[in-house]
Short mmCIF file of C-alpha atoms in Angstrom, two decimals:
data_model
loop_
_atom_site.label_atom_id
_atom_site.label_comp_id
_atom_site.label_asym_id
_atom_site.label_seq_id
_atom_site.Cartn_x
_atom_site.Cartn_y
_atom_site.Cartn_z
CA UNK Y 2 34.33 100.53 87.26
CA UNK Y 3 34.38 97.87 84.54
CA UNK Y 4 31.74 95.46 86.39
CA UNK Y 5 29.86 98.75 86.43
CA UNK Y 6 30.37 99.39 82.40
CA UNK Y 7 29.70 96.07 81.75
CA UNK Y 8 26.61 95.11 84.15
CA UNK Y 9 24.87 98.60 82.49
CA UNK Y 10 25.83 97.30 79.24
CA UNK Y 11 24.21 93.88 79.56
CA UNK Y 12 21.13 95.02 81.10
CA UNK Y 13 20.19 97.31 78.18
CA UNK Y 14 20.78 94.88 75.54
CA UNK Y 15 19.77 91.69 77.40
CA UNK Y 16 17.09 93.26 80.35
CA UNK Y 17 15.85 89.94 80.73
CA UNK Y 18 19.12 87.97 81.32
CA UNK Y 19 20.36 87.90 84.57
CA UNK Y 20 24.57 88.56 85.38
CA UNK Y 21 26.78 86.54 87.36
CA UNK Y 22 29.86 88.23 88.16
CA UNK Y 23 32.99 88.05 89.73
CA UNK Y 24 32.95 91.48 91.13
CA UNK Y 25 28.77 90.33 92.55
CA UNK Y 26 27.25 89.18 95.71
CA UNK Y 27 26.72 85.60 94.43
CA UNK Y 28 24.76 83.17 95.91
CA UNK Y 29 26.13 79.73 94.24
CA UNK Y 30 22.51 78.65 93.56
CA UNK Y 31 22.44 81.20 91.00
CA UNK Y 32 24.59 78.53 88.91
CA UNK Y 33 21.30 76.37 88.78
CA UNK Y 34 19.52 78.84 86.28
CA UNK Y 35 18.61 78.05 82.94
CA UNK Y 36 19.54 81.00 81.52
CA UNK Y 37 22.47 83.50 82.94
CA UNK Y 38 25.57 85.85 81.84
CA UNK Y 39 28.63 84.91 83.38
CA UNK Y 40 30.83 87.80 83.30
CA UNK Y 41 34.98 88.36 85.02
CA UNK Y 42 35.40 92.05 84.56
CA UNK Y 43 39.56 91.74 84.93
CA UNK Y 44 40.97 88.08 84.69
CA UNK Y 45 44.39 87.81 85.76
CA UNK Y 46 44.11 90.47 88.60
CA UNK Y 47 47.53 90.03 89.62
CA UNK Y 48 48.89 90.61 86.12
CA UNK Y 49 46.92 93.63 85.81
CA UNK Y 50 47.90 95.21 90.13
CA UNK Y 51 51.54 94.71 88.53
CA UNK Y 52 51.16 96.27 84.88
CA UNK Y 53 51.86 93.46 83.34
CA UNK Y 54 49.62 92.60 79.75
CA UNK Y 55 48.27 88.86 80.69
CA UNK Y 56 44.79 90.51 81.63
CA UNK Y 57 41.46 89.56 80.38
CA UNK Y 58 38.05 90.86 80.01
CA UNK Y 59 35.72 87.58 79.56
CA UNK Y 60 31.66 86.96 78.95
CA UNK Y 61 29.67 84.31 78.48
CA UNK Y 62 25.97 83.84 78.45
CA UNK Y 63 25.06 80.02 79.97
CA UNK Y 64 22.35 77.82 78.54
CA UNK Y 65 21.16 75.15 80.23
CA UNK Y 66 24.15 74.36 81.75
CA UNK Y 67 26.52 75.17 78.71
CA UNK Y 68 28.08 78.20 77.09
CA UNK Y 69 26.24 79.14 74.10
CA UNK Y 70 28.00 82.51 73.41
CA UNK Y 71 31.51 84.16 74.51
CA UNK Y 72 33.59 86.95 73.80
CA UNK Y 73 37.22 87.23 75.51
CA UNK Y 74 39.01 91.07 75.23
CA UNK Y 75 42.63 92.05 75.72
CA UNK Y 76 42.53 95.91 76.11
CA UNK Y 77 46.30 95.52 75.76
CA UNK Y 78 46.66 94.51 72.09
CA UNK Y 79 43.14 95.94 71.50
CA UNK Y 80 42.07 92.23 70.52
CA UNK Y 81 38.67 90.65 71.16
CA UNK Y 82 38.45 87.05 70.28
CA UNK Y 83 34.21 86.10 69.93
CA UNK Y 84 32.04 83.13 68.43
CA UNK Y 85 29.24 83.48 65.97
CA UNK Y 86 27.52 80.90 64.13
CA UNK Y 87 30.15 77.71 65.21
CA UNK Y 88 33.12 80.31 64.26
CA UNK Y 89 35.90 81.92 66.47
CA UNK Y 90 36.35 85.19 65.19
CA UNK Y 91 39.67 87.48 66.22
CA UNK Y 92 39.82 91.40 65.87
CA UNK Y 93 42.54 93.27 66.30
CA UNK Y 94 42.30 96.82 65.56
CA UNK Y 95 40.37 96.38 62.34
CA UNK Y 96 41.93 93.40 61.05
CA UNK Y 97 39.50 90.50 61.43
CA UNK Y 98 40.52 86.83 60.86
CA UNK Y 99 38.81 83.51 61.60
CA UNK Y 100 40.71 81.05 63.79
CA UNK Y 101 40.62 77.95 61.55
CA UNK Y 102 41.02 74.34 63.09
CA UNK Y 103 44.57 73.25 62.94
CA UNK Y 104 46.05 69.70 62.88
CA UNK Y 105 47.12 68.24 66.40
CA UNK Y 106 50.47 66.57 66.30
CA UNK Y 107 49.77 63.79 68.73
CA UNK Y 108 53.50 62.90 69.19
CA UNK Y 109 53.95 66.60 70.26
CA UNK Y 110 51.57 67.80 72.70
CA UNK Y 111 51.57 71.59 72.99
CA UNK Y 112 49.98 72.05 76.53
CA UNK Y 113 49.39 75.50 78.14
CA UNK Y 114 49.64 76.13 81.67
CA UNK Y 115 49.12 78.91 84.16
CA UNK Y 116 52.09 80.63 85.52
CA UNK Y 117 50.94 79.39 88.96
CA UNK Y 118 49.96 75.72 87.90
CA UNK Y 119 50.05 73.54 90.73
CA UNK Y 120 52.30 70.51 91.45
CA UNK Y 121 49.10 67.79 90.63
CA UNK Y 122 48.76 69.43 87.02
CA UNK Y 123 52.91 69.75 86.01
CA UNK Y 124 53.64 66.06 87.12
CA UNK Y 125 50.41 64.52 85.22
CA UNK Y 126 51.44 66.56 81.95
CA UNK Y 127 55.31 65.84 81.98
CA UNK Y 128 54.30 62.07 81.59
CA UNK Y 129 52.99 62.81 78.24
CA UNK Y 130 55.45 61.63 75.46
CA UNK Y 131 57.37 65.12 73.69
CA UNK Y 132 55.63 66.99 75.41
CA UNK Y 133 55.67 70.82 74.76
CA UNK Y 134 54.83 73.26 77.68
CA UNK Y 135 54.23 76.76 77.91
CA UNK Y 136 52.78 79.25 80.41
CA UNK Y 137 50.48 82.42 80.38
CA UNK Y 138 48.16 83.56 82.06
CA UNK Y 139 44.29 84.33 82.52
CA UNK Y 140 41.90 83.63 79.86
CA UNK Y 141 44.73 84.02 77.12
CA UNK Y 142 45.37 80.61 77.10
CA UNK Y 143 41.58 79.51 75.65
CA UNK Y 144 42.92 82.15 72.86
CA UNK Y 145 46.14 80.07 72.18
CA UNK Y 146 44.16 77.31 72.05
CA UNK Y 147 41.79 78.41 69.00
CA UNK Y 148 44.47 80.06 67.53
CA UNK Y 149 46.14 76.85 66.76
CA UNK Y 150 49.60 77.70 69.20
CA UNK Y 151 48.25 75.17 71.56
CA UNK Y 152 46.19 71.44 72.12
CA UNK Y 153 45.30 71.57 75.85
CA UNK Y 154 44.94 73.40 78.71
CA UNK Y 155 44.66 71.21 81.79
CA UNK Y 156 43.86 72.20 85.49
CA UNK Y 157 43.55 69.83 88.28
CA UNK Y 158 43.26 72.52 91.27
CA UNK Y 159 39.68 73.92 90.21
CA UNK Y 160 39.12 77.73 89.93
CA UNK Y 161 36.14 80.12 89.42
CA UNK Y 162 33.59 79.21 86.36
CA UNK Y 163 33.18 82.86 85.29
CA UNK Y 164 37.38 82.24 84.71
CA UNK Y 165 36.48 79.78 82.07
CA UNK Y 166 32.94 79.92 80.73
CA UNK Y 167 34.19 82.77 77.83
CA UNK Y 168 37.36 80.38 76.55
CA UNK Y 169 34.92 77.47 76.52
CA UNK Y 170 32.09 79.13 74.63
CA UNK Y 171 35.47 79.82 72.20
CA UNK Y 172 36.52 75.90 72.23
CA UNK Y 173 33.08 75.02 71.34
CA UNK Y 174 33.12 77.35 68.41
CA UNK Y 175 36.25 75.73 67.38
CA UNK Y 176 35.43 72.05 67.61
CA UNK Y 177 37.22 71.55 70.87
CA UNK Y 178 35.31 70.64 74.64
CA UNK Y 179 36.18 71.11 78.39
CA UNK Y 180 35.97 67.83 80.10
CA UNK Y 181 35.73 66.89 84.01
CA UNK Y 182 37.99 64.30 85.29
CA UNK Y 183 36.00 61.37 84.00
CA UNK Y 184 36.20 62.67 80.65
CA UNK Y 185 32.44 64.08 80.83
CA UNK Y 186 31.61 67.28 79.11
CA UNK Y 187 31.77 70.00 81.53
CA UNK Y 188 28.52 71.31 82.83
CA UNK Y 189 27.78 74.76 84.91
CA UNK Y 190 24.53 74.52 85.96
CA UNK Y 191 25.76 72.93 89.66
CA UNK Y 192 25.59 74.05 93.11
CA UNK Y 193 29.28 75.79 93.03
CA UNK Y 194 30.90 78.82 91.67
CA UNK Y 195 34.14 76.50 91.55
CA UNK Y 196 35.06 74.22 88.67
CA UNK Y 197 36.60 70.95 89.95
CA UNK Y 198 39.25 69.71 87.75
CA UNK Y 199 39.28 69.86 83.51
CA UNK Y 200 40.71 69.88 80.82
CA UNK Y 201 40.27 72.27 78.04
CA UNK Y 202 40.85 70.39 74.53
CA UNK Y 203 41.60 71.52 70.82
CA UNK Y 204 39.94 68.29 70.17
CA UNK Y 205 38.45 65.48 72.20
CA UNK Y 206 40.71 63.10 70.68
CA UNK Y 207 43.34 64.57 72.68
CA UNK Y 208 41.37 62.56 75.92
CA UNK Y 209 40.98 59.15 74.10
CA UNK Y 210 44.77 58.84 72.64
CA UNK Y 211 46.71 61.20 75.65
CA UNK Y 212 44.81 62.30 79.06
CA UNK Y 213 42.94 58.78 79.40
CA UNK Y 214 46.19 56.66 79.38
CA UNK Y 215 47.75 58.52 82.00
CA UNK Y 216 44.72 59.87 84.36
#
């Protein structure tokens, strides 16, 4: 039902963009378009099957290769976090705030992690010097990220790009990246619907004086 809501949606206000989603028959050549929404109707499924709040609804339209626009909702808090014009903005209810860029403590690393991260990811992070770790899960973690609560989100077991494409558009906004293993900019426009490894930065410093030194 929301793929549905949110494919009708799209079409009116963007007829000539075409949607990736989650919930689609996708053929992974589709990632090789110029121009494309990237839509996950419910990230964190298995949060939302058990009634739990760490659901998200994320979109993303891909230029090129690169998100240009994203908007990430939590119909639990009724908060939608978006980016205009190199800005993150949050609503909740009616409040609206701009996530400002906040300093990065580089002898306390605040990583996120999924609740489910695998065994590659914890033992590469827990060789970083005071570190500080914390889990959540689906999209929310992008959102932690431009809210200042956290520096990095790292995943060595790839997932789906449609699970990331919204929180990146967000980093971007926000002066942050998502970088590949080899510390290259992350790119969609390949021949998978899978990411390979990343990590999702509140700055690219974070690589040069942390990730590099131990990956």
């Amino acid at each position: 039902v929301v793929d549905k809501l949110i494919r009708e949606t799209l079409k009116h206000l963007t007829p000539d963009i075409p949607i990736i989603s989650e919930e689609g028959n996708i053929k992974e050549d589709f990632f090789l378009g110029d121009l494309y929404w990237l839509i996950d109707p419910i990230d964190g499924t298995s949060s939302y099957l058990r009634g739990n709040q760490g659901y998200t609804i994320n979109m993303a339209i891909i230029c090129k290769g690169y998100p240009v626009f994203g908007i990430i909702g939590h119909p639990p808090s009724n908060t939608i976090w978006f980016a205009k014009d190199n800005k993150v903005i949050k609503r909740k209810n009616k409040q609206i705030l701009i996530c400002k860029k906040k300093r990065i403590d580089k002898e306390q690393i605040r990583v996120i992690l999924s609740n489910n991260a695998d065994n590659e990811t914890v033992s590469l992070i827990k060789k970083i010097p005071g570190v500080r770790i914390s889990k959540c899960s689906s999209s929310l973690k992008f959102c932690m990220i431009v809210e200042g609560k956290a520096d990095l989100y790292p995943r060595l077991e790839g997932i789906s790009k449609w699970d990331i494409a919204a929180g990146d558009a967000l980093l971007r906004a926000y002066g942050g990246t998502i970088l590949n293993d080899l510390g290259e900019e992350y790119n969609y426009q390949s021949l998978s619907s899978k990411t390979g490894k990343f990590f999702a930065l509140s700055s690219k410093s974070i690589w040069q004086s942390t990730i590099r030194k131990l990956y």
